PDB file of C-alpha atoms in Angstrom:
ATOM      1  CA  MET A  30      21.602 -36.011  -8.248  1.00 69.00           C
ATOM      2  CA  PHE A  31      20.987 -33.434 -10.955  1.00 75.00           C
ATOM      3  CA  ASN A  32      24.555 -32.144 -10.583  1.00 79.00           C
ATOM      4  CA  ARG A  33      25.877 -35.660 -11.215  1.00 82.00           C
ATOM      5  CA  LEU A  34      23.633 -35.937 -14.273  1.00 83.00           C
ATOM      6  CA  LYS A  35      24.963 -32.628 -15.624  1.00 83.00           C
ATOM      7  CA  GLU A  36      28.503 -33.888 -15.101  1.00 82.00           C
ATOM      8  CA  ASP A  37      27.744 -37.093 -16.961  1.00 81.00           C
ATOM      9  CA  ILE A  38      26.222 -35.247 -19.923  1.00 86.00           C
ATOM     10  CA  ALA A  39      29.122 -32.769 -19.991  1.00 85.00           C
ATOM     11  CA  SER A  40      31.623 -35.654 -20.032  1.00 84.00           C
ATOM     12  CA  VAL A  41      29.890 -37.060 -23.114  1.00 86.00           C
ATOM     13  CA  PHE A  42      30.338 -33.756 -24.942  1.00 86.00           C
ATOM     14  CA  GLU A  43      34.018 -33.669 -23.924  1.00 83.00           C
ATOM     15  CA  ARG A  44      34.807 -37.158 -25.249  1.00 85.00           C
ATOM     16  CA  ASP A  45      32.392 -37.743 -28.134  1.00 82.00           C
ATOM     17  CA  PRO A  46      32.414 -35.238 -31.024  1.00 83.00           C
ATOM     18  CA  ALA A  47      29.249 -36.861 -32.401  1.00 84.00           C
ATOM     19  CA  ALA A  48      27.156 -35.531 -29.510  1.00 84.00           C
ATOM     20  CA  ARG A  49      24.971 -32.613 -30.640  1.00 87.00           C
ATOM     21  CA  ASN A  50      22.736 -31.621 -27.736  1.00 88.00           C
ATOM     22  CA  ALA A  51      21.838 -32.683 -24.206  1.00 88.00           C
ATOM     23  CA  PHE A  52      18.443 -34.107 -25.161  1.00 89.00           C
ATOM     24  CA  GLU A  53      20.033 -36.413 -27.733  1.00 88.00           C
ATOM     25  CA  VAL A  54      22.632 -37.583 -25.216  1.00 87.00           C
ATOM     26  CA  LEU A  55      20.021 -38.205 -22.549  1.00 87.00           C
ATOM     27  CA  THR A  56      17.727 -40.209 -24.813  1.00 89.00           C
ATOM     28  CA  THR A  57      20.017 -42.106 -27.197  1.00 89.00           C
ATOM     29  CA  TYR A  58      23.285 -42.918 -25.392  1.00 89.00           C
ATOM     30  CA  PRO A  59      23.205 -46.442 -23.916  1.00 90.00           C
ATOM     31  CA  GLY A  60      26.355 -45.818 -21.906  1.00 89.00           C
ATOM     32  CA  LEU A  61      24.626 -43.041 -20.005  1.00 90.00           C
ATOM     33  CA  HIS A  62      21.500 -45.166 -19.515  1.00 92.00           C
ATOM     34  CA  ALA A  63      23.556 -48.040 -18.103  1.00 91.00           C
ATOM     35  CA  LEU A  64      25.375 -45.700 -15.742  1.00 92.00           C
ATOM     36  CA  LEU A  65      22.159 -44.142 -14.410  1.00 92.00           C
ATOM     37  CA  ILE A  66      20.575 -47.544 -13.831  1.00 93.00           C
ATOM     38  CA  HIS A  67      23.750 -48.775 -12.146  1.00 93.00           C
ATOM     39  CA  ARG A  68      23.559 -46.002  -9.577  1.00 93.00           C
ATOM     40  CA  LEU A  69      20.126 -47.261  -8.604  1.00 94.00           C
ATOM     41  CA  THR A  70      21.157 -50.926  -8.524  1.00 94.00           C
ATOM     42  CA  HIS A  71      24.348 -50.124  -6.602  1.00 94.00           C
ATOM     43  CA  TRP A  72      22.316 -48.370  -3.920  1.00 94.00           C
ATOM     44  CA  LEU A  73      19.921 -51.331  -3.723  1.00 94.00           C
ATOM     45  CA  TRP A  74      22.885 -53.715  -3.473  1.00 93.00           C
ATOM     46  CA  ASN A  75      24.424 -51.786  -0.605  1.00 93.00           C
ATOM     47  CA  VAL A  76      21.172 -51.731   1.395  1.00 94.00           C
ATOM     48  CA  GLY A  77      20.801 -55.508   1.029  1.00 90.00           C
ATOM     49  CA  LEU A  78      18.221 -55.746  -1.766  1.00 93.00           C
ATOM     50  CA  CYS A  79      20.562 -57.848  -3.891  1.00 92.00           C
ATOM     51  CA  TRP A  80      17.984 -59.801  -5.880  1.00 94.00           C
ATOM     52  CA  ILE A  81      16.110 -56.689  -6.970  1.00 94.00           C
ATOM     53  CA  ALA A  82      19.417 -55.050  -7.859  1.00 94.00           C
ATOM     54  CA  ARG A  83      20.428 -58.024 -10.022  1.00 94.00           C
ATOM     55  CA  LEU A  84      16.999 -58.100 -11.674  1.00 95.00           C
ATOM     56  CA  ILE A  85      17.186 -54.433 -12.643  1.00 94.00           C
ATOM     57  CA  SER A  86      20.803 -54.780 -13.847  1.00 93.00           C
ATOM     58  CA  THR A  87      19.752 -57.719 -16.023  1.00 93.00           C
ATOM     59  CA  PHE A  88      16.986 -55.591 -17.527  1.00 93.00           C
ATOM     60  CA  ALA A  89      19.561 -52.851 -18.177  1.00 91.00           C
ATOM     61  CA  ARG A  90      21.744 -55.375 -19.980  1.00 93.00           C
ATOM     62  CA  TRP A  91      18.842 -56.326 -22.254  1.00 93.00           C
ATOM     63  CA  VAL A  92      18.140 -52.690 -23.054  1.00 92.00           C
ATOM     64  CA  THR A  93      21.674 -51.302 -23.384  1.00 91.00           C
ATOM     65  CA  GLY A  94      23.904 -54.298 -24.145  1.00 91.00           C
ATOM     66  CA  ILE A  95      26.072 -53.292 -21.173  1.00 92.00           C
ATOM     67  CA  GLU A  96      26.432 -55.520 -18.129  1.00 93.00           C
ATOM     68  CA  ILE A  97      27.454 -53.782 -14.918  1.00 93.00           C
ATOM     69  CA  HIS A  98      27.260 -55.773 -11.717  1.00 94.00           C
ATOM     70  CA  PRO A  99      25.437 -53.871  -8.965  1.00 93.00           C
ATOM     71  CA  GLY A 100      28.398 -54.412  -6.639  1.00 92.00           C
ATOM     72  CA  ALA A 101      30.859 -52.542  -8.877  1.00 92.00           C
ATOM     73  CA  THR A 102      32.042 -49.138  -7.658  1.00 92.00           C
ATOM     74  CA  ILE A 103      32.114 -46.385 -10.292  1.00 92.00           C
ATOM     75  CA  GLY A 104      33.414 -42.833  -9.858  1.00 90.00           C
ATOM     76  CA  ARG A 105      32.262 -39.537 -11.295  1.00 89.00           C
ATOM     77  CA  ARG A 106      32.151 -38.554 -14.970  1.00 89.00           C
ATOM     78  CA  PHE A 107      32.405 -42.142 -16.163  1.00 90.00           C
ATOM     79  CA  PHE A 108      31.766 -42.542 -19.907  1.00 90.00           C
ATOM     80  CA  ILE A 109      31.075 -45.685 -21.939  1.00 91.00           C
ATOM     81  CA  ASP A 110      31.286 -44.942 -25.670  1.00 88.00           C
ATOM     82  CA  HIS A 111      29.001 -47.111 -27.855  1.00 86.00           C
ATOM     83  CA  GLY A 112      28.921 -49.630 -25.011  1.00 82.00           C
ATOM     84  CA  MET A 113      27.782 -52.837 -26.660  1.00 89.00           C
ATOM     85  CA  GLY A 114      29.423 -55.859 -25.029  1.00 90.00           C
ATOM     86  CA  VAL A 115      30.918 -54.057 -22.028  1.00 92.00           C
ATOM     87  CA  VAL A 116      31.137 -56.248 -18.914  1.00 94.00           C
ATOM     88  CA  ILE A 117      32.086 -54.896 -15.473  1.00 94.00           C
ATOM     89  CA  GLY A 118      32.458 -57.396 -12.652  1.00 91.00           C
ATOM     90  CA  GLU A 119      31.234 -57.279  -9.070  1.00 90.00           C
ATOM     91  CA  THR A 120      34.415 -56.173  -7.286  1.00 91.00           C
ATOM     92  CA  ALA A 121      35.621 -53.819 -10.009  1.00 92.00           C
ATOM     93  CA  VAL A 122      36.471 -50.262  -8.929  1.00 93.00           C
ATOM     94  CA  ILE A 123      36.540 -47.436 -11.484  1.00 93.00           C
ATOM     95  CA  GLY A 124      37.941 -44.008 -10.662  1.00 90.00           C
ATOM     96  CA  ASP A 125      36.827 -40.587 -11.821  1.00 90.00           C
ATOM     97  CA  ASP A 126      36.953 -39.474 -15.470  1.00 89.00           C
ATOM     98  CA  CYS A 127      37.481 -42.966 -16.908  1.00 91.00           C
ATOM     99  CA  THR A 128      36.454 -43.964 -20.430  1.00 91.00           C
ATOM    100  CA  LEU A 129      35.553 -47.426 -21.728  1.00 92.00           C
ATOM    101  CA  TYR A 130      34.813 -48.369 -25.320  1.00 91.00           C
ATOM    102  CA  HIS A 131      32.664 -51.206 -26.655  1.00 90.00           C
ATOM    103  CA  GLY A 132      33.654 -54.783 -25.963  1.00 91.00           C
ATOM    104  CA  VAL A 133      35.677 -54.015 -22.829  1.00 92.00           C
ATOM    105  CA  THR A 134      35.725 -56.597 -20.042  1.00 92.00           C
ATOM    106  CA  LEU A 135      36.737 -55.844 -16.467  1.00 93.00           C
ATOM    107  CA  GLY A 136      36.677 -59.452 -15.344  1.00 90.00           C
ATOM    108  CA  GLY A 137      38.123 -61.907 -12.899  1.00 88.00           C
ATOM    109  CA  THR A 138      40.490 -64.856 -13.184  1.00 84.00           C
ATOM    110  CA  SER A 139      39.435 -66.757 -10.073  1.00 80.00           C
ATOM    111  CA  TRP A 140      36.307 -68.413  -8.677  1.00 82.00           C
ATOM    112  CA  GLN A 141      37.333 -67.534  -5.136  1.00 82.00           C
ATOM    113  CA  LYS A 142      35.288 -64.940  -3.288  1.00 84.00           C
ATOM    114  CA  GLY A 143      36.813 -61.598  -2.443  1.00 84.00           C
ATOM    115  CA  LYS A 144      38.532 -59.028  -4.601  1.00 90.00           C
ATOM    116  CA  ARG A 145      38.880 -60.605  -8.053  1.00 90.00           C
ATOM    117  CA  HIS A 146      38.290 -57.746 -10.505  1.00 93.00           C
ATOM    118  CA  PRO A 147      40.546 -54.847 -11.533  1.00 93.00           C
ATOM    119  CA  THR A 148      40.793 -51.393 -10.009  1.00 93.00           C
ATOM    120  CA  LEU A 149      41.064 -48.477 -12.433  1.00 93.00           C
ATOM    121  CA  GLY A 150      42.577 -45.207 -11.280  1.00 91.00           C
ATOM    122  CA  LYS A 151      41.537 -41.774 -12.453  1.00 91.00           C
ATOM    123  CA  ASN A 152      41.466 -40.734 -16.116  1.00 91.00           C
ATOM    124  CA  VAL A 153      42.031 -44.253 -17.462  1.00 91.00           C
ATOM    125  CA  VAL A 154      41.089 -45.065 -21.070  1.00 91.00           C
ATOM    126  CA  VAL A 155      40.411 -48.668 -22.109  1.00 91.00           C
ATOM    127  CA  GLY A 156      40.211 -49.286 -25.862  1.00 89.00           C
ATOM    128  CA  ALA A 157      37.622 -51.335 -27.726  1.00 90.00           C
ATOM    129  CA  GLY A 158      37.727 -55.065 -27.091  1.00 90.00           C
ATOM    130  CA  ALA A 159      40.347 -54.875 -24.335  1.00 91.00           C
ATOM    131  CA  LYS A 160      40.258 -57.388 -21.477  1.00 93.00           C
ATOM    132  CA  VAL A 161      41.494 -56.351 -18.036  1.00 93.00           C
ATOM    133  CA  LEU A 162      41.440 -59.416 -15.836  1.00 92.00           C
ATOM    134  CA  GLY A 163      42.146 -60.139 -12.203  1.00 90.00           C
ATOM    135  CA  PRO A 164      42.574 -58.053  -9.026  1.00 91.00           C
ATOM    136  CA  ILE A 165      45.154 -55.754 -10.592  1.00 91.00           C
ATOM    137  CA  GLU A 166      45.559 -51.992 -10.389  1.00 92.00           C
ATOM    138  CA  ILE A 167      45.595 -49.716 -13.425  1.00 92.00           C
ATOM    139  CA  GLY A 168      47.375 -46.482 -12.539  1.00 90.00           C
ATOM    140  CA  ASP A 169      46.038 -42.982 -13.046  1.00 90.00           C
ATOM    141  CA  GLY A 170      46.171 -41.758 -16.631  1.00 89.00           C
ATOM    142  CA  ALA A 171      46.986 -45.192 -18.080  1.00 89.00           C
ATOM    143  CA  ARG A 172      45.964 -46.123 -21.621  1.00 90.00           C
ATOM    144  CA  ILE A 173      45.048 -49.659 -22.663  1.00 90.00           C
ATOM    145  CA  GLY A 174      45.024 -50.319 -26.394  1.00 87.00           C
ATOM    146  CA  SER A 175      42.256 -52.011 -28.336  1.00 87.00           C
ATOM    147  CA  ASN A 176      42.044 -55.811 -27.972  1.00 89.00           C
ATOM    148  CA  ALA A 177      44.821 -55.871 -25.365  1.00 89.00           C
ATOM    149  CA  VAL A 178      44.711 -58.525 -22.646  1.00 91.00           C
ATOM    150  CA  VAL A 179      46.035 -57.084 -19.392  1.00 91.00           C
ATOM    151  CA  LEU A 180      46.875 -59.508 -16.581  1.00 91.00           C
ATOM    152  CA  LYS A 181      49.406 -57.464 -14.589  1.00 88.00           C
ATOM    153  CA  ALA A 182      49.359 -54.096 -12.876  1.00 89.00           C
ATOM    154  CA  VAL A 183      49.891 -51.047 -15.065  1.00 89.00           C
ATOM    155  CA  PRO A 184      51.916 -48.061 -13.772  1.00 89.00           C
ATOM    156  CA  PRO A 185      50.369 -44.590 -13.940  1.00 89.00           C
ATOM    157  CA  GLY A 186      50.645 -42.676 -17.188  1.00 86.00           C
ATOM    158  CA  THR A 187      51.730 -45.646 -19.316  1.00 86.00           C
ATOM    159  CA  THR A 188      50.304 -47.337 -22.397  1.00 87.00           C
ATOM    160  CA  VAL A 189      49.675 -51.078 -22.730  1.00 88.00           C
ATOM    161  CA  VAL A 190      49.076 -52.967 -25.991  1.00 86.00           C
ATOM    162  CA  GLY A 191      49.153 -56.542 -27.239  1.00 82.00           C
ATOM    163  CA  VAL A 192      48.358 -60.052 -26.028  1.00 82.00           C
ATOM    164  CA  PRO A 193      49.465 -60.393 -23.326  1.00 83.00           C
ATOM    165  CA  GLY A 194      49.606 -56.691 -22.556  1.00 80.00           C
ATOM    166  CA  ARG A 195      53.047 -55.087 -22.645  1.00 82.00           C
ATOM    167  CA  LEU A 196      54.148 -51.581 -21.778  1.00 81.00           C
ATOM    168  CA  ILE A 197      55.030 -49.193 -24.565  1.00 75.00           C
ATOM    169  CA  GLU A 198      57.819 -46.814 -23.670  1.00 64.00           C
ATOM    170  CA  ALA A 199      57.490 -43.452 -25.323  1.00 57.00           C
ATOM    171  CA  SER A 200      60.546 -42.396 -27.315  1.00 54.00           C
ATOM    172  CA  SER A 201      62.290 -39.198 -26.326  1.00 57.00           C
ATOM    173  CA  ALA A 202      62.189 -36.228 -28.676  1.00 61.00           C
ATOM    174  CA  ALA A 203      65.862 -36.693 -29.529  1.00 61.00           C
ATOM    175  CA  THR A 204      65.376 -40.383 -30.350  1.00 59.00           C
ATOM    176  CA  ALA A 205      62.336 -39.702 -32.513  1.00 59.00           C
ATOM    177  CA  SER A 206      64.150 -36.913 -34.369  1.00 65.00           C
ATOM    178  CA  ARG A 207      67.197 -39.113 -34.949  1.00 60.00           C
ATOM    179  CA  ARG A 208      65.088 -41.979 -36.291  1.00 56.00           C
ATOM    180  CA  SER A 209      63.213 -39.644 -38.601  1.00 62.00           C
ATOM    181  CA  ALA A 210      66.471 -38.190 -39.960  1.00 61.00           C
ATOM    182  CA  THR A 211      67.918 -41.676 -40.532  1.00 56.00           C
ATOM    183  CA  ALA A 212      64.764 -42.785 -42.323  1.00 55.00           C
ATOM    184  CA  GLU A 213      64.790 -39.719 -44.581  1.00 56.00           C
ATOM    185  CA  LYS A 214      68.425 -40.420 -45.424  1.00 56.00           C
ATOM    186  CA  MET A 215      67.473 -43.962 -46.462  1.00 48.00           C
ATOM    187  CA  GLY A 216      64.595 -42.671 -48.558  1.00 47.00           C
ATOM    188  CA  PHE A 217      61.374 -43.954 -47.008  1.00 44.00           C
ATOM    189  CA  ASP A 218      58.642 -42.679 -44.716  1.00 44.00           C
ATOM    190  CA  ALA A 219      59.541 -43.310 -41.079  1.00 40.00           C
ATOM    191  CA  TYR A 220      56.077 -44.264 -39.930  1.00 36.00           C
ATOM    192  CA  GLY A 221      57.736 -46.604 -37.453  1.00 37.00           C
ATOM    193  CA  ALA A 222      59.219 -43.601 -35.660  1.00 39.00           C
ATOM    194  CA  THR A 223      55.812 -42.391 -34.544  1.00 40.00           C
ATOM    195  CA  SER A 224      54.084 -43.347 -31.326  1.00 49.00           C
ATOM    196  CA  ASP A 225      50.702 -43.762 -33.014  1.00 48.00           C
ATOM    197  CA  ALA A 226      51.330 -47.329 -34.146  1.00 46.00           C
ATOM    198  CA  PRO A 227      53.216 -49.270 -31.462  1.00 55.00           C
ATOM    199  CA  ASP A 228      53.145 -52.557 -33.361  1.00 58.00           C
ATOM    200  CA  PRO A 229      55.885 -55.196 -33.859  1.00 60.00           C
ATOM    201  CA  VAL A 230      56.669 -53.993 -37.392  1.00 64.00           C
ATOM    202  CA  ALA A 231      57.159 -50.436 -36.176  1.00 65.00           C
ATOM    203  CA  HIS A 232      59.349 -51.697 -33.342  1.00 65.00           C
ATOM    204  CA  ALA A 233      61.491 -53.699 -35.775  1.00 71.00           C
ATOM    205  CA  ILE A 234      61.928 -50.667 -38.025  1.00 72.00           C
ATOM    206  CA  ASN A 235      62.889 -48.538 -35.037  1.00 70.00           C
ATOM    207  CA  CYS A 236      65.548 -51.094 -34.052  1.00 75.00           C
ATOM    208  CA  MET A 237      66.897 -51.094 -37.614  1.00 78.00           C
ATOM    209  CA  LEU A 238      67.062 -47.304 -37.659  1.00 75.00           C
ATOM    210  CA  ASP A 239      68.926 -47.277 -34.338  1.00 75.00           C
ATOM    211  CA  HIS A 240      71.376 -49.903 -35.639  1.00 79.00           C
ATOM    212  CA  ILE A 241      71.981 -47.976 -38.866  1.00 81.00           C
ATOM    213  CA  HIS A 242      72.541 -44.800 -36.872  1.00 78.00           C
ATOM    214  CA  VAL A 243      75.232 -46.500 -34.777  1.00 81.00           C
ATOM    215  CA  MET A 244      76.895 -47.922 -37.906  1.00 85.00           C
ATOM    216  CA  ASP A 245      76.930 -44.468 -39.523  1.00 82.00           C
ATOM    217  CA  GLN A 246      78.621 -43.015 -36.465  1.00 83.00           C
ATOM    218  CA  ARG A 247      81.284 -45.723 -36.482  1.00 86.00           C
ATOM    219  CA  MET A 248      81.941 -45.321 -40.196  1.00 87.00           C
ATOM    220  CA  GLN A 249      82.359 -41.580 -39.757  1.00 86.00           C
ATOM    221  CA  THR A 250      84.790 -42.166 -36.904  1.00 87.00           C
ATOM    222  CA  MET A 251      86.817 -44.638 -38.975  1.00 88.00           C
ATOM    223  CA  CYS A 252      86.951 -42.209 -41.899  1.00 85.00           C
ATOM    224  CA  ARG A 253      88.220 -39.420 -39.645  1.00 84.00           C
ATOM    225  CA  ILE A 254      90.925 -41.678 -38.197  1.00 84.00           C
ATOM    226  CA  ILE A 255      92.071 -42.834 -41.647  1.00 82.00           C
ATOM    227  CA  ARG A 256      92.142 -39.264 -42.910  1.00 80.00           C
ATOM    228  CA  ARG A 257      94.177 -38.143 -39.909  1.00 80.00           C
ATOM    229  CA  VAL A 258      96.659 -41.005 -40.316  1.00 75.00           C
ATOM    230  CA  SER A 259      97.115 -40.229 -44.005  1.00 73.00           C
ATOM    231  CA  GLU A 260      97.876 -36.598 -43.140  1.00 71.00           C
ATOM    232  CA  GLU A 261     100.371 -37.514 -40.414  1.00 67.00           C
ATOM    233  CA  GLN A 262     102.124 -40.222 -42.490  1.00 64.00           C
ATOM    234  CA  PRO A 263     103.029 -38.963 -46.001  1.00 61.00           C
ATOM    235  CA  ASP A 264     103.363 -41.391 -48.887  1.00 61.00           C
ATOM    236  CA  LEU A 265     106.589 -43.485 -48.613  1.00 59.00           C
ATOM    237  CA  ASP A 266     108.748 -44.468 -51.599  1.00 64.00           C
ATOM    238  CA  ILE A 267     108.381 -48.169 -52.010  1.00 60.00           C
ATOM    239  CA  PRO A 268     111.382 -49.809 -53.786  1.00 65.00           C
ATOM    240  CA  GLU A 269     110.606 -51.630 -56.972  1.00 66.00           C
ATOM    241  CA  ILE A 270     110.982 -55.402 -57.059  1.00 58.00           C
ATOM    242  CA  ASP A 271     112.796 -56.865 -60.058  1.00 61.00           C
ATOM    243  CA  SER A 272     110.998 -59.535 -61.953  1.00 55.00           C
ATOM    244  CA  CYS A 273     112.290 -63.021 -61.385  1.00 55.00           C
ATOM    245  CA  GLU A 274     111.506 -66.472 -62.617  1.00 55.00           C
ATOM    246  CA  ILE A 275     110.705 -69.174 -60.138  1.00 55.00           C
ATOM    247  CA  ALA A 276     111.230 -72.643 -61.499  1.00 55.00           C
ATOM    248  CA  SER A 277     108.639 -75.213 -60.814  1.00 58.00           C
ATOM    249  CA  THR A 278     109.356 -78.152 -58.570  1.00 61.00           C
ATOM    250  CA  ALA A 279     109.163 -80.586 -61.510  1.00 63.00           C
ATOM    251  CA  GLU A 280     111.912 -78.738 -63.365  1.00 66.00           C
ATOM    252  CA  GLU A 281     114.150 -78.765 -60.317  1.00 68.00           C
ATOM    253  CA  LEU A 282     113.661 -82.520 -59.932  1.00 68.00           C
ATOM    254  CA  LEU A 283     114.588 -83.061 -63.590  1.00 73.00           C
ATOM    255  CA  LYS A 284     117.795 -81.050 -63.162  1.00 74.00           C
ATOM    256  CA  ILE A 285     118.742 -83.079 -60.098  1.00 73.00           C
ATOM    257  CA  GLN A 286     117.998 -86.314 -61.943  1.00 75.00           C
ATOM    258  CA  ARG A 287     120.145 -85.282 -64.942  1.00 78.00           C
ATOM    259  CA  ALA A 288     123.030 -84.328 -62.642  1.00 75.00           C
ATOM    260  CA  ALA A 289     122.792 -87.681 -60.862  1.00 73.00           C
ATOM    261  CA  ASP A 290     122.698 -89.535 -64.218  1.00 75.00           C
ATOM    262  CA  SER A 291     125.769 -87.704 -65.501  1.00 75.00           C
ATOM    263  CA  ILE A 292     127.694 -88.479 -62.312  1.00 71.00           C
ATOM    264  CA  SER A 293     126.753 -92.149 -62.443  1.00 71.00           C
ATOM    265  CA  SER A 294     127.723 -92.428 -66.157  1.00 70.00           C
ATOM    266  CA  SER A 295     131.143 -90.846 -65.520  1.00 68.00           C
ATOM    267  CA  GLN A 296     131.770 -93.302 -62.697  1.00 65.00           C
ATOM    268  CA  VAL A 297     130.842 -96.199 -64.971  1.00 59.00           C
ATOM    269  CA  LYS A 298     133.307 -95.003 -67.617  1.00 61.00           C
ATOM    270  CA  GLU A 299     136.106 -94.713 -65.073  1.00 63.00           C
ATOM    271  CA  ASN A 300     135.484 -98.234 -63.819  1.00 62.00           C
ATOM    272  CA  SER A 301     135.388 -99.714 -67.341  1.00 61.00           C
ATOM    273  CA  ALA A 302     138.638 -98.067 -68.551  1.00 56.00           C
ATOM    274  CA  PRO A 303     141.665-100.528 -68.976  1.00 57.00           C
ATOM    275  CA  GLU A 304     144.382-100.363 -66.389  1.00 53.00           C
TER     276      GLU A 304
END
């Protein structure tokens, strides 16, 4: 029991730089208080004293602002930072070394009995205000961003953000370097090329940088081809074209009309001459 308590206090020091000493952590951290009370209520729940367990958990909610159902299973070195508004459902399972921030809900999406709350693997971090709903599995080492709503399983080692939650694929070092170089060439700060702000604006900027990079490559290729063709094909002497006058259609019609009039007048004269 005391070893578990030492682990819990040590985990606070590892994840909260505001912690100063063990006495302060033990007396002023509601996340630790809620966890200690939950261990008691969970034991009472498992031995069949469900009403007493629920009564004590309700008292803990009044005191700490954290609601943990006595039936929830929580691993070692679990840390709730700040804690206000955290809700953990009855069939939720939390692995070792997990961290939850304030406003997190591990809830259900069904009124049917049975497994209806999420299962968190080891070393999972859930950001402030995030909602993880349903009997889904969150893989080891996963990260869930603040205010995300997660309704589907999350693979290990991935990051989920947004509503509904979507996976964020980390850019390779080569891709990040290329985007940064393209942004510097264009003359603005490539904040969108960082992984710290996986938002839609950053994603749009990344797509634009990738598109510009492809266009630059094609332009360079076209320039090389044109340069090579100009070297292989020297300048040719193009013959000069003499200037010429092209009569308009109206002038041509007038000439034809005059010729027809002259022919008709000559015929008239021939017919009118005496025999």
